[in-house]
Tab-separated table of C-alpha atoms in Angstrom:
chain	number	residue	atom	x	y	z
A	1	UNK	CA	-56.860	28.255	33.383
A	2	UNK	CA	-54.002	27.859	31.053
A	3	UNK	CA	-54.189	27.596	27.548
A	4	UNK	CA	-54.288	24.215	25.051
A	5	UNK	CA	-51.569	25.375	23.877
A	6	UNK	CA	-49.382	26.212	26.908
A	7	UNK	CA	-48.270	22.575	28.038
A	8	UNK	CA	-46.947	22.049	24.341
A	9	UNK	CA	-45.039	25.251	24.574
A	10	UNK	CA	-43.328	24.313	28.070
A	11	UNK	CA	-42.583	20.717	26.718
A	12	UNK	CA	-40.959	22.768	23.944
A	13	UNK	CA	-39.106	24.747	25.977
A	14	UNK	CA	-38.046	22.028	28.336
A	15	UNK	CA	-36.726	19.719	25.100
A	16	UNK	CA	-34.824	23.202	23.988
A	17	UNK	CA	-33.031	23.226	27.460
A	18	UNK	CA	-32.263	19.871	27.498
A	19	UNK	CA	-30.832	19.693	24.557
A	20	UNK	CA	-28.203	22.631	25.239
A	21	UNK	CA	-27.558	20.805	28.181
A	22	UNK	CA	-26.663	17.664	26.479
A	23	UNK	CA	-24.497	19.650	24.293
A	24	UNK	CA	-22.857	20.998	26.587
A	25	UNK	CA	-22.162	17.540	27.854
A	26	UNK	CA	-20.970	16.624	24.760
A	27	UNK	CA	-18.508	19.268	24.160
A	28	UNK	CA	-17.087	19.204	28.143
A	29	UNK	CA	-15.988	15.151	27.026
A	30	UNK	CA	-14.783	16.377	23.635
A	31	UNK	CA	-17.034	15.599	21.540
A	32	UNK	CA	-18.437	17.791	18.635
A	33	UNK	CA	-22.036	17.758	18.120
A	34	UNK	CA	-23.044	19.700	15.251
A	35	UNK	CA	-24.029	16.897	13.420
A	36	UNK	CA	-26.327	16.073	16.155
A	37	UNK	CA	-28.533	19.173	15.035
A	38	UNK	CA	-31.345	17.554	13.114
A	39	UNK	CA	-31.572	13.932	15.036
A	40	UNK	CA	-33.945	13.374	17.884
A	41	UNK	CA	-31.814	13.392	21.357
A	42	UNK	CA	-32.708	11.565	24.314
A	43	UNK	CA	-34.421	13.344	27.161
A	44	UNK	CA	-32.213	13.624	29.611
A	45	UNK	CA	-28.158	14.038	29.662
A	46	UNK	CA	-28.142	10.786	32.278
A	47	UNK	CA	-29.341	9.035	28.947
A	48	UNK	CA	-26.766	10.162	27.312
A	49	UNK	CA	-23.436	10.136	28.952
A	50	UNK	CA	-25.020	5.907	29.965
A	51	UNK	CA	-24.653	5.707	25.560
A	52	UNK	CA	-21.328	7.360	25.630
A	53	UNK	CA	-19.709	5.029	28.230
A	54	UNK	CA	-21.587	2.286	26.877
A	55	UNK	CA	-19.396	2.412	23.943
A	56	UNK	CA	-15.980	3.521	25.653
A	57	UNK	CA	-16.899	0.194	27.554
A	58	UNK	CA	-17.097	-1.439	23.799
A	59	UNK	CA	-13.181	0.368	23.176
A	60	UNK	CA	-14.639	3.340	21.018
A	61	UNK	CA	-12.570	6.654	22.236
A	62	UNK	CA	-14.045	9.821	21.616
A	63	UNK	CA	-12.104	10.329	18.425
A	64	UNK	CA	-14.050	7.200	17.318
A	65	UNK	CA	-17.397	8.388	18.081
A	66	UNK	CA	-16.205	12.186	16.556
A	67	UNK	CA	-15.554	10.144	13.127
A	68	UNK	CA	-19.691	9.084	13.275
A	69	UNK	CA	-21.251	10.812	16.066
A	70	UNK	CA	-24.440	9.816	14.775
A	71	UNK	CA	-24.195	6.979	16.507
A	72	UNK	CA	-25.122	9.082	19.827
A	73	UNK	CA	-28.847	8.961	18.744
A	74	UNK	CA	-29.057	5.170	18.347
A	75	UNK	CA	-31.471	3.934	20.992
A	76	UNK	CA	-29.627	1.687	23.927
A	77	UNK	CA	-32.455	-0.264	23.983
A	78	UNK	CA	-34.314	-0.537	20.467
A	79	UNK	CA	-31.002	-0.301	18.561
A	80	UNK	CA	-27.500	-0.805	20.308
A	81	UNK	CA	-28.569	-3.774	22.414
A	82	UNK	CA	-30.651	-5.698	19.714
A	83	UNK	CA	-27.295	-5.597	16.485
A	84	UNK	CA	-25.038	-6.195	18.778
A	85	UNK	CA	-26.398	-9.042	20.365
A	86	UNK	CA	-27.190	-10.804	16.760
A	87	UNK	CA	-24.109	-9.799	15.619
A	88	UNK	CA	-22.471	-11.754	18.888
A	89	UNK	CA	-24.519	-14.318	17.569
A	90	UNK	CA	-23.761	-15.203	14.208
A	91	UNK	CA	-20.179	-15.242	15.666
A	92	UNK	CA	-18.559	-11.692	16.052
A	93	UNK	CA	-16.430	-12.284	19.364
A	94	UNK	CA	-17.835	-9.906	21.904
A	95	UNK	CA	-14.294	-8.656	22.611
A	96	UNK	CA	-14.396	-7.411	18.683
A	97	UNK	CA	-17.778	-5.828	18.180
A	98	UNK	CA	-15.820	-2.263	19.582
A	99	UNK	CA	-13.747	-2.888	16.079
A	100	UNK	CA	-16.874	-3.785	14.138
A	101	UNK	CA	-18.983	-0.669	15.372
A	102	UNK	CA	-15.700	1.654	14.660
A	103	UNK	CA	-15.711	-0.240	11.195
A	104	UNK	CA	-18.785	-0.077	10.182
A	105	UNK	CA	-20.938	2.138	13.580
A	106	UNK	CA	-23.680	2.576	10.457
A	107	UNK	CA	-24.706	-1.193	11.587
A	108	UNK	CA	-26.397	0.630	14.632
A	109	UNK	CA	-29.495	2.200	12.747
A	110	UNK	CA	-30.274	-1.168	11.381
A	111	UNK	CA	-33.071	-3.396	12.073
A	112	UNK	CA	-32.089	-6.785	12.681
A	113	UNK	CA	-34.890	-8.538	10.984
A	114	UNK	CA	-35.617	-6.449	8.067
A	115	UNK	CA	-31.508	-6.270	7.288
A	116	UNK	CA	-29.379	-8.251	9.313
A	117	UNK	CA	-31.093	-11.677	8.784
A	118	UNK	CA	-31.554	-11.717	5.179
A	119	UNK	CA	-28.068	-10.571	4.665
A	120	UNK	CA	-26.876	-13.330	6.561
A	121	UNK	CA	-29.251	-15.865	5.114
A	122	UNK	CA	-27.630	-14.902	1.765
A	123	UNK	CA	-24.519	-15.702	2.426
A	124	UNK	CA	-25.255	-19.087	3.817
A	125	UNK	CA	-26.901	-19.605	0.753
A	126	UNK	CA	-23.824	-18.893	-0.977
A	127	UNK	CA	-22.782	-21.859	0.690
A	128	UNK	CA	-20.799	-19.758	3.288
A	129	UNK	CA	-19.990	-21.962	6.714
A	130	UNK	CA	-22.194	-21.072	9.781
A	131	UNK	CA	-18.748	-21.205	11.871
A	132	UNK	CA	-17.077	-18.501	9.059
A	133	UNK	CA	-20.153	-15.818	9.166
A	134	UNK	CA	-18.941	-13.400	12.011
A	135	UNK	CA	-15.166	-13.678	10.396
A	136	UNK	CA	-16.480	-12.300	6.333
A	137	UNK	CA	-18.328	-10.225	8.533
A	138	UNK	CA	-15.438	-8.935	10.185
A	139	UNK	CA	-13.663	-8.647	7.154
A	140	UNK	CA	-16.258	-6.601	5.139
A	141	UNK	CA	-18.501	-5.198	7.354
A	142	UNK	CA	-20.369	-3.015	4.429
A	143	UNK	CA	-22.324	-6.091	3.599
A	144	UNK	CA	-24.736	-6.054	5.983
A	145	UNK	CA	-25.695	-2.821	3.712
A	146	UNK	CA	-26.267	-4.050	0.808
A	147	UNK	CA	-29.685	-5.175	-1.416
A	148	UNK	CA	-29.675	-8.397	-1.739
A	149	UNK	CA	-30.829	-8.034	-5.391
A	150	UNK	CA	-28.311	-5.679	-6.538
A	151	UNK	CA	-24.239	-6.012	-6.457
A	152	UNK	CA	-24.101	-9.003	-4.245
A	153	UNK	CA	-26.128	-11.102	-6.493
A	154	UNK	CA	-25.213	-9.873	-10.150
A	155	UNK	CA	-21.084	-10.327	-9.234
A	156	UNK	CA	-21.792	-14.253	-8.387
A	157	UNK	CA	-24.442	-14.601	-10.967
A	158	UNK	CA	-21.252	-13.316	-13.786
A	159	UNK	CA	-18.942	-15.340	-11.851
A	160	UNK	CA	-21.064	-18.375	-12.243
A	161	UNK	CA	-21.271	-17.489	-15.930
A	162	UNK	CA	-17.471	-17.218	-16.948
A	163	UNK	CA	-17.464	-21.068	-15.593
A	164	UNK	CA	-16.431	-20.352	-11.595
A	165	UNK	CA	-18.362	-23.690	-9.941
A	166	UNK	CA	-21.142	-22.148	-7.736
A	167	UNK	CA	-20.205	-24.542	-4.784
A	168	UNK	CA	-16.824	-22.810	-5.082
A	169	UNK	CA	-18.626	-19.183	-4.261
A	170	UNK	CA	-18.623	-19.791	-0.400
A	171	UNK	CA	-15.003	-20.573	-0.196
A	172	UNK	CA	-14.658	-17.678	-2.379
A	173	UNK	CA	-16.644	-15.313	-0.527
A	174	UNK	CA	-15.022	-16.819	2.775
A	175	UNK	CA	-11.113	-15.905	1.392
A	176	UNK	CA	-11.970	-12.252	-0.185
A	177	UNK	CA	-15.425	-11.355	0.595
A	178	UNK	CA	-14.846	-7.652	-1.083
A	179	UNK	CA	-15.971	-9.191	-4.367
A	180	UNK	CA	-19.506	-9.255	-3.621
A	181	UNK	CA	-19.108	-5.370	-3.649
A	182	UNK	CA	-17.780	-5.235	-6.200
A	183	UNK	CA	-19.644	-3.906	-9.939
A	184	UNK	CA	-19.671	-6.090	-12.923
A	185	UNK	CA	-20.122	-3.817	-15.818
A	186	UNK	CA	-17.446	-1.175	-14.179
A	187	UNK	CA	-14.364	-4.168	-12.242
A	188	UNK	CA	-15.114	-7.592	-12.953
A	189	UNK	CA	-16.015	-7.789	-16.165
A	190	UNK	CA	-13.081	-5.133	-17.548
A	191	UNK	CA	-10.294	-7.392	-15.772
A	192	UNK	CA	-11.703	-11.189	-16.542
A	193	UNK	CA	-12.206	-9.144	-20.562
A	194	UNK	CA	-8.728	-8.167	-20.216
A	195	UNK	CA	-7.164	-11.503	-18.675
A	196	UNK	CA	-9.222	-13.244	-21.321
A	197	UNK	CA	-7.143	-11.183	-24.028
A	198	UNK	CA	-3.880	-12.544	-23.146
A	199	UNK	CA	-4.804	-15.711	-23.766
A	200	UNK	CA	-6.512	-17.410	-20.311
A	201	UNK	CA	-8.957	-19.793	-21.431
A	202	UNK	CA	-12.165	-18.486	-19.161
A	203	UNK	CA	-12.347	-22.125	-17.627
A	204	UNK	CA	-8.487	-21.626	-16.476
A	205	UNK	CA	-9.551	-18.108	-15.440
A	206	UNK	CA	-12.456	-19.807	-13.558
A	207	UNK	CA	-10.362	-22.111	-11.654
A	208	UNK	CA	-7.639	-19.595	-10.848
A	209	UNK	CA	-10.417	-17.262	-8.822
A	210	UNK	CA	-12.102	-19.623	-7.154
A	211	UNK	CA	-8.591	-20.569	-5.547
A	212	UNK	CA	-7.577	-17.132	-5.200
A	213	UNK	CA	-10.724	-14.995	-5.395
A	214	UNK	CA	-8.294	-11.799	-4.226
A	215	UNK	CA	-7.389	-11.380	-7.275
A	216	UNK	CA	-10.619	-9.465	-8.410
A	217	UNK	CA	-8.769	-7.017	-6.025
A	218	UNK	CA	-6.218	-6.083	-8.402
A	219	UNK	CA	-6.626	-2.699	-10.399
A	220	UNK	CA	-7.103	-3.358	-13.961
A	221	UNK	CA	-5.258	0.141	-14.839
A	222	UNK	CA	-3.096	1.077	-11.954
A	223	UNK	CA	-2.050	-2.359	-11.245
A	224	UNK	CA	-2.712	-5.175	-13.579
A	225	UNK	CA	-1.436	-3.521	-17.081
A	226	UNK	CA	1.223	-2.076	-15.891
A	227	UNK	CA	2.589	-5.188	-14.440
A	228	UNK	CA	1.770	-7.193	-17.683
A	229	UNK	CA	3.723	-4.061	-19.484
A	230	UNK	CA	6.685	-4.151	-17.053
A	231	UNK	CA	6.467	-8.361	-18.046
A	232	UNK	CA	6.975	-7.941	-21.857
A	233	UNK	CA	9.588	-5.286	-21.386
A	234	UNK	CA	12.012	-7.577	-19.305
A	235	UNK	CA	11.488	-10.158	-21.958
A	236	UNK	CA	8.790	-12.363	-20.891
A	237	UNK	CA	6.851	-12.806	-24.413
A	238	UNK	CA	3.366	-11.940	-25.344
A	239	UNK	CA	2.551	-15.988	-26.088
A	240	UNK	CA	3.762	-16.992	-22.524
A	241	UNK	CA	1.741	-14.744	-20.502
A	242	UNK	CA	-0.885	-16.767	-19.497
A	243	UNK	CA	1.235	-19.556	-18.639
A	244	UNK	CA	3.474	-17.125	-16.418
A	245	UNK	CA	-0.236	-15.982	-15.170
A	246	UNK	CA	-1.810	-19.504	-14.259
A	247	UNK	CA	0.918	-20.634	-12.642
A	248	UNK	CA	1.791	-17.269	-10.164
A	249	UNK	CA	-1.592	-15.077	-10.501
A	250	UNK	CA	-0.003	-12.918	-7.536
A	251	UNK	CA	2.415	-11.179	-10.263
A	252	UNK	CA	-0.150	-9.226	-11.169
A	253	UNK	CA	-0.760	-8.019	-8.368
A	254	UNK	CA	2.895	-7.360	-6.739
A	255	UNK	CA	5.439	-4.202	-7.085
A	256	UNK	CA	6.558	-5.931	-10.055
A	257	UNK	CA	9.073	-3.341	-11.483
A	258	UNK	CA	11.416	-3.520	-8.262
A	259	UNK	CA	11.351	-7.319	-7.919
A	260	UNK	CA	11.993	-7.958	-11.037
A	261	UNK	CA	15.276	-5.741	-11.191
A	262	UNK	CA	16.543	-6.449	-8.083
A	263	UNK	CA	16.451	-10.797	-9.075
A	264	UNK	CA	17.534	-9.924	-12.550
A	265	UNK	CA	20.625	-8.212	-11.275
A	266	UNK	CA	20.891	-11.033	-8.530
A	267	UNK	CA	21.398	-13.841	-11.480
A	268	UNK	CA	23.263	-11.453	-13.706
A	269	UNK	CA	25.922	-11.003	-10.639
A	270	UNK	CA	25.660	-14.253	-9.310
A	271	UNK	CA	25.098	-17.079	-12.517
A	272	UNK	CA	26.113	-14.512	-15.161
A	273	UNK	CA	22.628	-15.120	-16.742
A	274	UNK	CA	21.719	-12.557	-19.163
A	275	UNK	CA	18.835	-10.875	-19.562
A	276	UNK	CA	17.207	-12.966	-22.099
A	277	UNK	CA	18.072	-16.233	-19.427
A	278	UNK	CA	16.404	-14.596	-16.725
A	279	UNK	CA	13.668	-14.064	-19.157
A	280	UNK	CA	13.074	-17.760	-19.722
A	281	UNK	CA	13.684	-18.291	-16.474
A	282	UNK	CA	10.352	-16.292	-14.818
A	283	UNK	CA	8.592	-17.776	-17.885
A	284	UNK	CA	9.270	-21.483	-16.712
A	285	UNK	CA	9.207	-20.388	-12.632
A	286	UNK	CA	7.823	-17.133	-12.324
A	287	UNK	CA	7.319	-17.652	-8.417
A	288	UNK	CA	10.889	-17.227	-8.430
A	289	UNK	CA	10.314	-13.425	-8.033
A	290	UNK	CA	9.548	-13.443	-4.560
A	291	UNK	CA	11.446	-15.974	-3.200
A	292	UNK	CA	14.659	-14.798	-0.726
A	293	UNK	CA	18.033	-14.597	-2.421
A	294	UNK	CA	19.364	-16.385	0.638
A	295	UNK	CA	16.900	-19.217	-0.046
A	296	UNK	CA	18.273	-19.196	-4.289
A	297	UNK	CA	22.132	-19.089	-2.995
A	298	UNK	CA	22.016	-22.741	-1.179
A	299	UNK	CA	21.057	-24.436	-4.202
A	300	UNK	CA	23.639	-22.891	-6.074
A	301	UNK	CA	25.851	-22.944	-3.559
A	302	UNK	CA	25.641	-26.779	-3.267
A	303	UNK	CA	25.978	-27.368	-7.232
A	304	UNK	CA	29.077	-25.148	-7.346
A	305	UNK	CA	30.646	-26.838	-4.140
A	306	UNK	CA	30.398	-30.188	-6.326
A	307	UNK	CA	33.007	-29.183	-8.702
A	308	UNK	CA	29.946	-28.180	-11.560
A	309	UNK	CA	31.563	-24.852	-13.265
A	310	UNK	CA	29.407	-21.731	-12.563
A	311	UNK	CA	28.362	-21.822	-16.371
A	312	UNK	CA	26.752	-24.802	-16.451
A	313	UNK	CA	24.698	-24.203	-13.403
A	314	UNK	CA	23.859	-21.339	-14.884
A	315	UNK	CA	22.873	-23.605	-18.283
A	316	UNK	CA	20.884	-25.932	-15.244
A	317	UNK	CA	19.021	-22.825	-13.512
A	318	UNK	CA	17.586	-21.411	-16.670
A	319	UNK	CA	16.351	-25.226	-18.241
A	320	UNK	CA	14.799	-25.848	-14.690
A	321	UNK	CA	14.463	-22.989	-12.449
A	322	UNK	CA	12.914	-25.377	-9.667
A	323	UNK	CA	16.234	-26.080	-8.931
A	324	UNK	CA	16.698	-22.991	-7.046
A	325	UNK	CA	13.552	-24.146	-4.539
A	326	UNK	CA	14.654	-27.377	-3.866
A	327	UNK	CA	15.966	-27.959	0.158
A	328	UNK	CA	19.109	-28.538	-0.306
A	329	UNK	CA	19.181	-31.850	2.214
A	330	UNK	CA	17.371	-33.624	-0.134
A	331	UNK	CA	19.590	-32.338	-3.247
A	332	UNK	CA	22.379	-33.719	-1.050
A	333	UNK	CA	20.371	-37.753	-0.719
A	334	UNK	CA	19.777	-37.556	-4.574
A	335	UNK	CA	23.369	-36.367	-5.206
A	336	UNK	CA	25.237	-39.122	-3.024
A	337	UNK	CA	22.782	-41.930	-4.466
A	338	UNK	CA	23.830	-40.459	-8.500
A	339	UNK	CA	27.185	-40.463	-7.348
A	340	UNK	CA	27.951	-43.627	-5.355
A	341	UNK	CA	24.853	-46.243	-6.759
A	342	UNK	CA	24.333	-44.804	-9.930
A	343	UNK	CA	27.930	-44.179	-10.886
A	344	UNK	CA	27.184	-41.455	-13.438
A	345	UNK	CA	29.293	-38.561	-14.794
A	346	UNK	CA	28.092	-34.794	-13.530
A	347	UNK	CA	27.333	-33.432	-17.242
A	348	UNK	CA	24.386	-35.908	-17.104
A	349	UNK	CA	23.170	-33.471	-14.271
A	350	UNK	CA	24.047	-30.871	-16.349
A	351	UNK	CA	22.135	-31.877	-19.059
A	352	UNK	CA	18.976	-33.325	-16.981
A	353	UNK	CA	18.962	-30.650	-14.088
A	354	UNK	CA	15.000	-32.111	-13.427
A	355	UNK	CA	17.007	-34.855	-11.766
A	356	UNK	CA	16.513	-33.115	-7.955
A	357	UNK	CA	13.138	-32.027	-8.522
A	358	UNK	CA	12.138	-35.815	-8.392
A	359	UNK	CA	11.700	-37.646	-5.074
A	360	UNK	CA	14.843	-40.382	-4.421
A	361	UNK	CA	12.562	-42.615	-2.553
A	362	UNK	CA	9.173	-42.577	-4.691
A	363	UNK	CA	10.623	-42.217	-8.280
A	364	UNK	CA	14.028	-42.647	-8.622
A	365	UNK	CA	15.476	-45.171	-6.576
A	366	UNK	CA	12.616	-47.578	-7.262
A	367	UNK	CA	12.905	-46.975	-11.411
A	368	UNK	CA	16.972	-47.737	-10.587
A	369	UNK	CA	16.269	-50.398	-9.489
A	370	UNK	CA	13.741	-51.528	-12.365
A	371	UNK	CA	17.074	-51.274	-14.672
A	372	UNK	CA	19.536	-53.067	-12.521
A	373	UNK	CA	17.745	-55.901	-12.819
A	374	UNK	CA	17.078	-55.587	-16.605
A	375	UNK	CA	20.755	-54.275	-17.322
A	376	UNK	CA	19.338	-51.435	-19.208
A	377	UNK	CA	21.352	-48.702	-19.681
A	378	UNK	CA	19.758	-45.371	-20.288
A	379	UNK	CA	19.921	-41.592	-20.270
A	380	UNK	CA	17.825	-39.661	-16.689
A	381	UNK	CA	15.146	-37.786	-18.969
A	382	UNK	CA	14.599	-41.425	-20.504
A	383	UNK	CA	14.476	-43.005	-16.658
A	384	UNK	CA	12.373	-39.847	-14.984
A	385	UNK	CA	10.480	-38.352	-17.036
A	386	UNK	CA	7.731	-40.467	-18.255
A	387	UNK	CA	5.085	-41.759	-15.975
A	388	UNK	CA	4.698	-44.623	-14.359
A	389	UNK	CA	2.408	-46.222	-16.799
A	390	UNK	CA	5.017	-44.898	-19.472
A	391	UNK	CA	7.376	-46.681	-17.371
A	392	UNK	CA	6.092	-50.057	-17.301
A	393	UNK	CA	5.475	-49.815	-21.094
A	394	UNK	CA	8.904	-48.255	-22.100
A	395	UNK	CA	10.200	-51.527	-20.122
A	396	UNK	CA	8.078	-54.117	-21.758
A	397	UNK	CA	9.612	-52.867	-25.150
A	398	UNK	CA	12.289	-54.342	-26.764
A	399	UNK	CA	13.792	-51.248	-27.995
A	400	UNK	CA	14.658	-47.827	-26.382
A	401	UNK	CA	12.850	-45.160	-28.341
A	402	UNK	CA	14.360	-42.144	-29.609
A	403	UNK	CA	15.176	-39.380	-26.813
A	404	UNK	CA	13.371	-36.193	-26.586
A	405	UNK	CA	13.352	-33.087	-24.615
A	406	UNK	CA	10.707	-33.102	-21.786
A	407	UNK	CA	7.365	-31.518	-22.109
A	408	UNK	CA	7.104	-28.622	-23.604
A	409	UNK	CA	4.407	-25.699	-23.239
A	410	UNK	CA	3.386	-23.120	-25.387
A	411	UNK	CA	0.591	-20.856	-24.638
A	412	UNK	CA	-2.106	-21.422	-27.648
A	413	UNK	CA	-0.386	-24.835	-29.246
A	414	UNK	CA	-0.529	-27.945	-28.081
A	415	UNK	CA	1.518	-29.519	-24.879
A	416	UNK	CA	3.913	-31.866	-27.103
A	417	UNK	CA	4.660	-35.002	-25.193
A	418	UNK	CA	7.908	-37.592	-26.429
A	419	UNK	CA	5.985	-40.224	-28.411
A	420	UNK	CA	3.354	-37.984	-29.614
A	421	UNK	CA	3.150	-39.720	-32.711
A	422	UNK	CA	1.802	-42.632	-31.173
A	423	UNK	CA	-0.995	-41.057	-29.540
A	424	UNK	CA	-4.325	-42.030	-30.620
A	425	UNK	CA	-7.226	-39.427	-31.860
A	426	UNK	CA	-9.092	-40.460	-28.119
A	427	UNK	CA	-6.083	-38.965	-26.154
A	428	UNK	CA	-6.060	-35.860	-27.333
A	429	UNK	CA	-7.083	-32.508	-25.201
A	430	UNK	CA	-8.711	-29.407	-25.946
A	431	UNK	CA	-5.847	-26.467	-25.874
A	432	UNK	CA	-7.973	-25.523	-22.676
A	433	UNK	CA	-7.926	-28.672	-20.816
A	434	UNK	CA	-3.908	-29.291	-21.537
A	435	UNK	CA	-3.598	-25.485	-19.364
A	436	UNK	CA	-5.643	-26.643	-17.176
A	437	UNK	CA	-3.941	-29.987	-16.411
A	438	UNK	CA	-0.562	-28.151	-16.532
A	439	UNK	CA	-2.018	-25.261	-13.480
A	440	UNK	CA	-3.250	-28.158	-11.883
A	441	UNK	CA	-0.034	-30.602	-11.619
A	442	UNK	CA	1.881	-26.882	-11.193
């Protein structure tokens, strides 16, 4: 009679031999399985080549599974089936989940109720839509291996802090999931600290991420300071940062150094506008950046080609840089109805360039109008740029008051509006809230 011992022996034996067989296997399709050497194999090689062509079914090529053969000892039935099936579920497209496994193939060894679900129930909470789950999943795959109670919830529990609206966290999440990845003490924190110290109010801050949550992706010392450097040292100063900032947050973010030389030098040989103009000019538009020089030519183009002297287009470009984004059909309308109903002289363009950034049918024509039938005769700041309550009073009056220049900003002061004087203790704003109303309109 044999011995206890001997069928435990021969099973030995016969799990040895298969698994040199299934190596072999491996290595005939090209794939290298050392790193096989410590995981449990299935018995047979049948079982194995049906996982290997499962996934070449998926897309995976064998340099795919080479980069995590691990994956080889994931169960068809227990593991493979189970996550991808959920994962089809919560709306990865079937024809995708090859991508996601090559992403992220770690997804395999996961349970789907002990991981999956509560991950998912997270984000749902974080007011993520049911319709965008599979596409943040897609996106940032290393979620589903993450503790809920450690990165995912301290990021939107700081971001919630600094004054970002937690209804706002889903969109966020939905536009640059990454974030929720992302350390406090060691990212977030350093670059809101640092944003914060050039003079963005944390509520403007606040608002700025939660419409462009990406740009937690910026890095603080390879990308961000040098950018804000590169900034001060074509002239764009210290106080105006956070203006420049609010209004573009992308600059941070961009390969600042080249764009900025290449549009300096575009102005300079274009508009003759020195250094200093172009200066003011990415303070008041810094957008203007990344816009085509093809797109900034028709503008000019059209101003030149109406007998204004390069100079003073020049003088017109660096008081209101919008010019240069206008279409140039409707600077054409506006110009024909200053020309032919209004009758006016070109330096009053000159001097009011804001003219063509108002619309001819909603502001202009109508307020033209207004003074026709008055027979008041006035200057186009006076005309435009009030608002329409401002309007309606400045008409009542029997007196024109004194002309100012338009609005003017300055980051830490006060946004001094014509008429200030006048303006009760009730109106006035919190240096905060007068940013914040500017990014908004902007």
């Amino acid at each position: 009679m044999p011995s206890v011992t001997w069928g435990v022996v021969q099973g030995r034996k016969e799990k040895l031999v298969s698994r040199v067989i299934i190596c072999d296997y491996l290595k005939g399709i090209g794939i290298v399985p050392d790193e096989l050497e410590d995981l449990e194999l299935p018995s047979t090689v049948e079982v194995m080549r049906e996982r290997v062509e499962f996934l070449q079914k998926l897309g995976l090529t064998i340099d795919d599974i080479n980069e995590y053969p691990l994956m080889l000892g994931c169960s068809m039935r227990k593991n493979v089936i189970p996550v991808l099936g959920y994962l089809e579920k919560i709306g990865v497209q079937r024809s995708r989940l090859g991508e996601f496994i090559k992403n992220y193939p770690q997804v395999l060894h996961t349970s789907v109720v002990v991981e999956l679900v509560p991950v998912v129930k997270f984000l749902r909470g974080l007011d993520v839509e049911k319709q965008d789950i599979g596409y943040v999943l897609m996106k940032y795959p290393e979620l589903l291996g993450f503790k809920l109670e450690g990165t995912m919830s301290t990021s939107v529990a700081y971001l919630v802090s600094i004054g970002v609206n937690p209804r706002d966290i889903g969109p966020m999440v939905t536009q640059y999931p990454y974030f929720l990845g992302m350390r406090v003490g060691t990212m977030i924190k350093p670059l809101v600290d640092y944003l914060v110290s050039l003079g963005l109010p944390k509520k403007i801050l606040a608002r700025l991420l939660e419409k462009r949550a990406y740009v937690l992706g910026y890095d603080l010392e390879e990308t961000i300071k040098p950018n804000v450097e590169c900034l001060i040292s074509f002239g764009i100063r210290r106080e105006t940062l956070a203006s420049v900032i609010a209004q573009y947050p992308q600059i941070i973010g961009l390969p600042l150094k080249a764009k900025l030389s290449t549009q300096q030098y575009f102005f300079n040989l274009k508009l003759k506008i020195d250094p200093e103009g172009f200066a003011r000019v990415i303070e008041r538009m810094p957008q203007l950046i990344s816009l085509n020089q093809n797109v900034l030519m028709k503008p000019i183009e059209f101003l030149i080609a109406r007998a204004i002297l390069s100079e003073d287009v020049a003088k017109m470009v660096v008081k209101c840089p919008q010019l240069v984004a206008v279409p140039v059909g409707l600077m054409k309308n506006s110009y024909y109805f200053f020309k032919s109903e209004m009758g006016r002289p070109v330096k009053e363009l000159v001097e009011f360039p804001e003219y063509f950034t108002y619309g001819l049918e909603s502001r202009i024509k109508p307020r033209y109008q207004r003074l026709q039938s008055k027979g008041i005769r006035c200057s186009l700041a006076w005309l435009l740029n009030c608002s329409d309550q401002r309007f309606e009073e400045r008409l009542q009056a029997d007196y024109i008051e004194t002309e100012s220049a338009g609005p003017s900003f300055i980051m830490g002061g006060k946004l001094e509006l014509p008429g200030g004087e006048i303006m009760s203790d009730v109106d006035e704003e919190s240096d905060d809230e007068i940013l914040y109303r500017r990014t908004v309109s902007l």
